[in-house]
Short mmCIF file of C-alpha atoms and ligand atoms in Angstrom, two decimals:
data_model
loop_
_atom_site.label_atom_id
_atom_site.label_comp_id
_atom_site.label_asym_id
_atom_site.label_seq_id
_atom_site.Cartn_x
_atom_site.Cartn_y
_atom_site.Cartn_z
CA MET J 5 15.47 14.98 -6.72
CA ARG J 6 17.22 13.89 -3.51
CA ASN J 7 16.21 10.20 -3.38
CA LEU J 8 14.58 7.82 -5.84
CA ILE J 9 12.16 5.77 -3.76
CA ASP J 10 9.01 5.82 -5.87
CA PHE J 11 8.47 7.19 -9.36
CA SER J 12 6.04 9.68 -7.86
CA ASP J 13 9.19 11.46 -6.58
CA VAL J 14 10.07 12.33 -10.19
CA SER J 15 8.25 15.04 -12.15
CA ARG J 16 7.90 14.75 -15.91
CA ALA J 17 10.42 17.59 -16.32
CA GLU J 18 12.90 15.76 -14.05
CA TRP J 19 12.37 12.57 -16.02
CA GLU J 20 13.01 14.42 -19.27
CA THR J 21 16.25 15.86 -17.91
CA LEU J 22 17.31 12.38 -16.77
CA TYR J 23 16.38 10.88 -20.13
CA ARG J 24 18.34 13.55 -22.02
CA ARG J 25 21.39 12.76 -19.90
CA CYS J 26 20.82 9.04 -20.48
CA SER J 27 20.59 9.54 -24.25
CA GLU J 28 23.84 11.54 -24.24
CA ILE J 29 25.50 8.72 -22.32
CA ILE J 30 24.24 6.12 -24.81
CA ASP J 31 25.46 8.18 -27.77
CA HIS J 32 28.73 9.50 -26.26
CA PRO J 33 29.76 7.25 -23.35
CA ALA J 34 33.37 8.50 -23.47
CA ASP J 35 32.23 11.96 -22.34
CA PHE J 36 31.02 10.57 -19.00
CA LEU J 37 33.97 8.47 -17.85
CA ASP J 38 34.78 10.86 -14.99
CA THR J 39 31.34 12.05 -13.95
CA CYS J 40 31.52 10.15 -10.65
CA ARG J 41 35.32 10.09 -10.25
CA GLY J 42 36.11 9.68 -6.55
CA ARG J 43 32.47 8.91 -5.68
CA VAL J 44 31.50 5.72 -3.89
CA SER J 45 28.25 3.77 -3.99
CA ALA J 46 27.11 1.41 -1.22
CA ASN J 47 25.04 -1.39 -2.75
CA LEU J 48 23.04 -3.10 -0.01
CA PHE J 49 21.21 -6.09 -1.48
CA TYR J 50 19.16 -7.86 1.17
CA GLU J 51 17.45 -9.96 -1.51
CA PRO J 52 18.77 -11.89 -4.53
CA SER J 53 19.56 -9.89 -7.64
CA THR J 54 21.64 -10.38 -10.74
CA ARG J 55 20.68 -7.69 -13.21
CA THR J 56 19.93 -4.85 -10.87
CA ASN J 57 23.01 -5.28 -8.69
CA PHE J 58 25.36 -5.89 -11.64
CA SER J 59 23.81 -3.09 -13.63
CA PHE J 60 24.25 -0.62 -10.76
CA GLN J 61 27.85 -1.78 -10.31
CA ALA J 62 28.61 -1.58 -14.03
CA ALA J 63 26.93 1.84 -14.19
CA MET J 64 29.01 3.26 -11.33
CA LEU J 65 32.24 1.87 -12.77
CA ARG J 66 31.45 3.28 -16.21
CA VAL J 67 31.08 6.80 -14.83
CA GLY J 68 34.36 6.51 -12.93
CA GLY J 69 33.08 5.70 -9.42
CA SER J 70 33.57 2.74 -7.11
CA VAL J 71 31.22 0.34 -5.34
CA PHE J 72 31.18 -1.65 -2.11
CA GLY J 73 28.37 -3.57 -0.49
CA PHE J 74 26.85 -6.99 0.01
CA ALA J 75 24.63 -9.26 -2.02
CA ASP J 76 23.83 -11.50 0.92
CA PRO J 77 22.71 -9.90 4.19
CA ASN J 78 23.97 -12.91 6.12
CA SER J 79 27.45 -11.61 5.48
CA SER J 80 26.66 -8.30 7.22
CA SER J 81 25.70 -7.27 10.75
CA VAL J 82 22.03 -7.58 9.84
CA SER J 83 22.46 -11.20 10.83
CA LYS J 84 23.54 -9.98 14.31
CA GLY J 85 20.29 -8.05 14.67
CA GLU J 86 21.37 -4.57 13.61
CA THR J 87 18.51 -2.21 12.78
CA LEU J 88 18.11 -0.77 9.31
CA LYS J 89 18.48 2.68 10.89
CA ASP J 90 21.93 1.90 12.31
CA THR J 91 23.12 0.20 9.12
CA ILE J 92 22.06 3.18 7.01
CA THR J 93 23.42 5.83 9.37
CA MET J 94 26.78 4.09 9.37
CA VAL J 95 26.96 3.17 5.67
CA SER J 96 25.92 6.67 4.62
CA GLY J 97 29.02 7.87 6.45
CA TYR J 98 31.17 5.81 4.07
CA ALA J 99 29.40 6.31 0.74
CA ASP J 100 28.07 9.11 -1.49
CA VAL J 101 24.95 7.21 -2.50
CA VAL J 102 23.13 4.15 -1.12
CA VAL J 103 21.50 1.64 -3.47
CA MET J 104 19.25 -0.71 -1.56
CA ARG J 105 17.13 -3.77 -2.31
CA ASN J 106 15.14 -5.22 0.55
CA PRO J 107 12.31 -7.77 0.79
CA LYS J 108 10.21 -5.46 2.99
CA GLU J 109 7.80 -2.99 1.41
CA GLY J 110 8.73 0.59 2.26
CA ALA J 111 12.32 -0.29 3.27
CA ALA J 112 13.92 2.27 0.97
CA LYS J 113 11.63 5.01 2.24
CA ALA J 114 12.60 4.05 5.79
CA ALA J 115 16.31 4.13 4.88
CA SER J 116 15.96 7.60 3.35
CA LEU J 117 14.86 9.01 6.73
CA TYR J 118 18.25 8.25 8.27
CA SER J 119 20.66 8.62 5.38
CA TYR J 120 23.16 11.46 4.99
CA VAL J 121 23.34 10.73 1.26
CA PRO J 122 20.75 9.99 -1.44
CA VAL J 123 19.03 6.59 -1.35
CA ILE J 124 17.99 4.70 -4.46
CA ASN J 125 15.32 2.04 -4.18
CA ALA J 126 16.50 -1.03 -6.10
CA GLY J 127 13.31 -2.91 -5.19
CA ASP J 128 11.34 -3.02 -1.91
CA GLY J 129 9.47 -6.32 -1.69
CA GLY J 130 6.47 -6.51 -4.02
CA HIS J 131 6.00 -2.74 -3.80
CA MET J 132 8.17 -0.59 -6.14
CA HIS J 133 11.19 -0.78 -8.41
CA PRO J 134 11.69 2.70 -9.86
CA THR J 135 15.05 2.15 -11.57
CA GLN J 136 13.57 -0.73 -13.55
CA THR J 137 10.98 1.80 -14.62
CA ALA J 138 13.74 4.17 -15.71
CA ALA J 139 15.06 1.28 -17.84
CA ASP J 140 11.57 0.64 -19.23
CA LEU J 141 10.86 4.28 -20.10
CA THR J 142 14.28 4.62 -21.72
CA THR J 143 13.66 1.51 -23.84
CA ILE J 144 10.23 2.66 -25.01
CA THR J 145 11.40 6.21 -25.75
CA ARG J 146 14.51 5.11 -27.65
CA LEU J 147 12.71 2.46 -29.67
CA ARG J 148 9.32 4.10 -30.23
CA GLY J 149 10.32 7.77 -30.17
CA GLY J 150 7.93 8.63 -27.35
CA ILE J 151 5.50 7.30 -24.79
CA ASP J 152 2.33 9.43 -25.02
CA GLY J 153 -0.64 7.69 -26.60
CA LEU J 154 0.65 4.11 -26.36
CA SER J 155 -1.42 1.02 -25.56
CA ILE J 156 0.50 -1.04 -23.05
CA GLY J 157 -0.28 -4.61 -22.01
CA LEU J 158 1.01 -5.63 -18.58
CA CYS J 159 0.85 -9.39 -18.31
CA GLY J 160 1.44 -11.92 -15.53
CA ASP J 161 1.80 -11.31 -11.82
CA LEU J 162 0.41 -7.82 -11.39
CA LYS J 163 -0.16 -8.36 -7.67
CA TYR J 164 3.40 -8.93 -6.52
CA GLY J 165 5.21 -7.55 -9.57
CA ARG J 166 6.88 -4.38 -8.32
CA THR J 167 8.11 -3.44 -11.79
CA VAL J 168 4.49 -3.20 -12.92
CA HIS J 169 3.48 -1.02 -9.96
CA SER J 170 6.34 1.39 -10.59
CA LEU J 171 5.65 1.53 -14.31
CA ILE J 172 1.96 2.32 -13.80
CA LYS J 173 2.90 5.14 -11.41
CA ALA J 174 5.42 6.58 -13.84
CA LEU J 175 3.06 6.42 -16.80
CA ALA J 176 0.64 8.75 -15.01
CA LYS J 177 3.03 11.51 -16.12
CA PHE J 178 2.30 10.77 -19.79
CA ASP J 179 -0.80 11.46 -21.84
CA HIS J 180 -3.43 9.09 -23.24
CA ILE J 181 -1.86 5.82 -22.16
CA LYS J 182 -4.14 2.78 -22.38
CA PHE J 183 -3.43 -0.09 -20.01
CA TYR J 184 -4.46 -3.67 -20.67
CA LEU J 185 -3.98 -5.41 -17.33
CA ILE J 186 -3.68 -9.10 -18.16
CA SER J 187 -3.64 -11.41 -15.13
CA PRO J 188 -5.58 -14.13 -13.36
CA ARG J 189 -8.06 -12.54 -10.93
CA GLU J 190 -6.08 -13.57 -7.89
CA LEU J 191 -2.97 -11.86 -9.24
CA ALA J 192 -4.63 -8.58 -10.25
CA VAL J 193 -3.07 -5.22 -9.29
CA PRO J 194 -3.24 -4.39 -5.57
CA GLU J 195 -5.82 -1.99 -4.19
CA TYR J 196 -3.39 0.92 -3.85
CA ILE J 197 -2.50 0.72 -7.55
CA ARG J 198 -6.17 0.57 -8.49
CA ARG J 199 -6.76 3.69 -6.37
CA PHE J 200 -3.77 5.37 -7.98
CA MET J 201 -5.08 4.67 -11.49
CA LYS J 202 -8.50 6.00 -10.55
CA GLU J 203 -7.12 9.15 -8.94
CA ASN J 204 -5.00 9.82 -12.04
CA ASN J 205 -7.75 8.95 -14.54
CA GLN J 206 -5.61 6.29 -16.19
CA TRP J 207 -7.55 4.37 -18.83
CA ASN J 208 -7.41 0.64 -18.09
CA VAL J 209 -9.16 -2.68 -18.62
CA GLU J 210 -8.55 -5.83 -16.65
CA VAL J 211 -8.65 -9.06 -18.65
CA THR J 212 -7.60 -12.64 -18.02
CA GLY J 213 -6.67 -13.64 -21.58
CA LEU J 214 -3.58 -12.51 -23.47
CA GLU J 215 -4.44 -13.65 -26.99
CA ALA J 216 -7.58 -11.57 -27.40
CA VAL J 217 -5.87 -8.26 -26.63
CA ILE J 218 -2.46 -8.82 -28.22
CA PRO J 219 -3.42 -7.20 -31.57
CA GLN J 220 -4.24 -3.90 -29.78
CA LEU J 221 -0.87 -3.43 -28.11
CA ASP J 222 2.11 -1.17 -28.80
CA VAL J 223 4.02 -2.67 -25.89
CA LEU J 224 3.59 -6.06 -24.26
CA TYR J 225 5.29 -6.11 -20.87
CA MET J 226 5.57 -9.71 -19.69
CA THR J 227 6.38 -10.56 -16.07
CA ARG J 228 7.37 -13.58 -14.04
CA ILE J 229 5.00 -15.08 -11.47
CA GLN J 230 6.81 -13.91 -8.30
CA ARG J 231 7.12 -17.28 -6.57
CA GLU J 232 9.09 -15.96 -3.56
CA ARG J 233 6.29 -13.56 -2.56
CA PHE J 234 3.49 -16.12 -2.25
CA THR J 235 2.46 -17.02 1.27
CA ASP J 236 0.33 -19.90 -0.05
CA PRO J 237 2.34 -22.34 -2.21
CA LEU J 238 -0.90 -23.64 -3.73
CA GLU J 239 -1.68 -20.18 -5.04
CA TYR J 240 1.66 -20.26 -6.84
CA GLU J 241 1.03 -23.76 -8.20
CA ARG J 242 -2.34 -22.65 -9.57
CA ASN J 243 -0.83 -19.70 -11.41
CA LYS J 244 2.59 -20.77 -12.60
CA GLY J 245 2.95 -21.14 -16.34
CA ILE J 246 -0.37 -19.41 -16.91
CA TYR J 247 0.84 -17.02 -19.64
CA ILE J 248 3.32 -18.16 -22.21
CA LEU J 249 4.18 -15.91 -25.11
CA ASN J 250 5.35 -17.89 -28.12
CA ARG J 251 5.93 -17.30 -31.83
CA ARG J 252 2.38 -18.29 -32.73
CA LYS J 253 0.78 -15.74 -30.39
CA LEU J 254 3.20 -13.09 -31.60
CA ASP J 255 1.91 -13.61 -35.16
CA ARG J 256 -1.24 -11.77 -34.13
CA ALA J 257 0.65 -8.75 -32.76
CA ARG J 258 1.53 -5.51 -34.56
CA LYS J 259 4.71 -5.55 -36.56
CA ASP J 260 6.20 -2.77 -34.40
CA MET J 261 4.99 -3.98 -30.98
CA LEU J 262 7.74 -4.14 -28.35
CA VAL J 263 7.97 -7.28 -26.23
CA MET J 264 9.48 -6.24 -22.91
CA HIS J 265 10.30 -8.14 -19.72
CA PRO J 266 12.25 -6.94 -16.66
CA LEU J 267 13.91 -10.38 -16.48
CA PRO J 268 14.62 -12.95 -15.14
CA ARG J 269 12.24 -14.94 -17.31
CA VAL J 270 11.11 -18.37 -16.22
CA ASP J 271 8.82 -19.83 -18.89
CA GLU J 272 6.57 -16.89 -19.81
CA ILE J 273 8.39 -16.18 -23.09
CA THR J 274 9.57 -19.12 -25.17
CA GLN J 275 13.15 -19.09 -26.47
CA ASP J 276 11.99 -18.92 -30.08
CA VAL J 277 10.66 -15.40 -29.46
CA ASP J 278 14.18 -14.11 -28.73
CA ASP J 279 15.11 -13.77 -32.39
CA ASP J 280 12.01 -11.82 -33.30
CA PRO J 281 12.97 -8.15 -33.81
CA ARG J 282 10.11 -7.16 -31.51
CA ALA J 283 11.74 -8.91 -28.55
CA VAL J 284 13.72 -6.15 -26.84
CA TYR J 285 14.18 -7.48 -23.28
CA PHE J 286 17.95 -7.85 -23.49
CA GLU J 287 18.28 -4.36 -24.95
CA GLN J 288 16.01 -3.20 -22.14
CA ALA J 289 18.47 -4.59 -19.58
CA ARG J 290 21.29 -2.70 -21.30
CA TYR J 291 19.29 0.53 -21.38
CA GLY J 292 18.81 0.01 -17.64
CA MET J 293 22.54 0.35 -17.12
CA PHE J 294 22.59 3.63 -19.04
CA ALA J 295 19.60 4.95 -17.09
CA ARG J 296 21.44 4.10 -13.85
CA MET J 297 24.56 5.88 -15.10
CA ALA J 298 22.47 9.00 -15.64
CA LEU J 299 20.86 8.67 -12.23
CA LEU J 300 24.13 8.08 -10.37
CA SER J 301 25.73 11.06 -12.14
CA ASP J 302 23.15 13.22 -10.43
CA LEU J 303 22.58 11.57 -7.04
CA ALA J 304 26.17 10.50 -6.21
CA ASN J 305 27.32 14.09 -6.72
CA GLN J 306 25.00 15.72 -4.19
CA GLU J 307 26.05 17.32 -0.89
CA ARG J 308 26.04 15.23 2.26
CA ARG J 309 23.23 16.40 4.48
CA ARG J 310 22.35 15.53 8.06
CA PRO J 311 18.84 14.03 7.94
CA ASP J 312 16.05 15.93 9.71
CA PRO J 313 15.26 14.44 13.12
CA VAL J 314 12.27 12.08 13.05
CA GLU J 315 9.90 10.95 15.75
CA ILE J 316 10.59 7.58 17.35
CA GLY J 317 7.66 5.26 16.74
CA THR J 318 6.34 2.87 19.35
CA ALA J 319 4.09 0.50 17.40
CA PRO J 320 3.33 0.11 13.70
CA ILE J 321 0.13 1.74 12.49
CA CYS J 322 0.12 -0.34 9.32
CA SER J 323 -1.21 -3.90 9.38
CA ASN J 324 0.41 -5.05 6.12
CA PRO J 325 2.59 -7.97 7.30
CA ARG J 326 5.12 -7.23 4.53
CA CYS J 327 5.56 -3.58 5.56
CA ILE J 328 8.96 -2.49 6.91
CA THR J 329 7.23 -0.93 9.95
CA GLN J 330 6.36 -4.44 11.18
CA THR J 331 9.98 -5.30 11.78
CA GLU J 332 11.68 -1.90 12.29
CA ARG J 333 9.33 -0.79 15.02
CA TYR J 334 11.04 2.51 15.89
CA LEU J 335 9.98 3.97 12.53
CA PRO J 336 7.82 7.10 12.79
CA PRO J 337 4.13 6.53 11.95
CA LEU J 338 3.97 8.33 8.60
CA VAL J 339 0.77 8.52 6.57
CA LYS J 340 -0.32 9.95 3.23
CA GLU J 341 -3.61 10.49 1.43
CA ASN J 342 -4.35 8.57 -1.78
CA ASP J 343 -7.66 9.41 -3.44
CA GLY J 344 -9.13 10.43 -0.06
CA VAL J 345 -7.92 7.25 1.66
CA THR J 346 -5.35 7.44 4.47
CA CYS J 347 -2.46 5.12 3.64
CA CYS J 348 0.84 4.00 5.11
CA ALA J 349 3.54 6.29 3.70
CA TYR J 350 6.00 3.38 3.54
CA CYS J 351 4.05 0.64 1.75
CA ASP J 352 0.89 2.44 0.48
CA ALA J 353 -1.52 0.01 2.20
CA ALA J 354 -4.78 1.60 3.34
CA LEU J 355 -4.93 2.09 7.10
CA GLY J 356 -8.04 0.51 8.52
C1 NCD W 402 12.62 -7.72 -11.39
C2 NCD W 402 12.56 -7.54 -9.88
O1 NCD W 402 13.55 -7.79 -9.19
O2 NCD W 402 11.51 -7.12 -9.42
N1 NCD W 402 13.90 -8.00 -11.84
C3 NCD W 402 14.73 -6.96 -12.13
O3 NCD W 402 15.06 -6.15 -11.29
N2 NCD W 402 15.07 -6.79 -13.40
C4 NCD W 402 11.61 -8.67 -11.90
C5 NCD W 402 11.52 -10.04 -11.31
O4 NCD W 402 12.27 -10.41 -10.42
O5 NCD W 402 10.64 -10.77 -11.77
#
């Protein structure tokens, strides 16, 4: 694996190797103190983050490396109008790995075209968040012993929730997963995820109520309504506070169900759930750090490589207003096929 942009970049065998490394780190952290000695990570956070940025920083420090970067793009030359291409070309001359979060969908893919070092997607708009998925898979595997055959409820904002999109993609590598997609209709999974599930024969049902399905679940993955992604504030107002998991609802769940959440939580899990042994979201955040340690141990130790030359684009072919190609207009017009539909290779939107 050269970059981690989308969980589709990772085969099941690669995931298993990464998970084995992660487990060794959890069990014997002292053996990994020098794995990234002398290596430097550039953490470019163009969008707010607490957990992901801190967890990447803590991960790099715990394997002996160092970190520089910004958590506010206004403190970098982006505010002077620098292109993503120039920022990445330059920064990848200073660092051994680039960790990037950006509000535009497909931004990490775009960065990978110009980088001399591996790029890790720490969240690209409402599109993907593969290292959160590494945290999620680690949590489930450690706490349940495996992932095949589980019934997983994904609840909340499935439209803009990038952690959900990444998790669905990753779970295509496992067998007999059942998805209960719990959301209001207007916040259902986007078309490209629906196509992905169809193409990969992933069993799923879409429901609007949480209580009726809770007894069926092995994992309940709660998410926040992604307020910052709504273009229509009324749509947010209509949907905020729509799912609230509390002690009473949890009474109907299996005794060994895991309650997960990528965090931050707003009001979708009440505080009284925190003490229930099934609530594992803070452990999940800690497993995320270990998963990132495993990932950095591999990617920050790769050879520098001059990127292959790419075509200079003239106009975006994708009409998704949140796609990176809308603002970085020199990007080459890359496409891919998903279930027979031609899609933008940056943001996955169907090209019409
Ligand atoms: C998530 C994100 O940024 O997408 N947070 C995280 O990385 N743990 C979830 C969220 O913001 O709701």
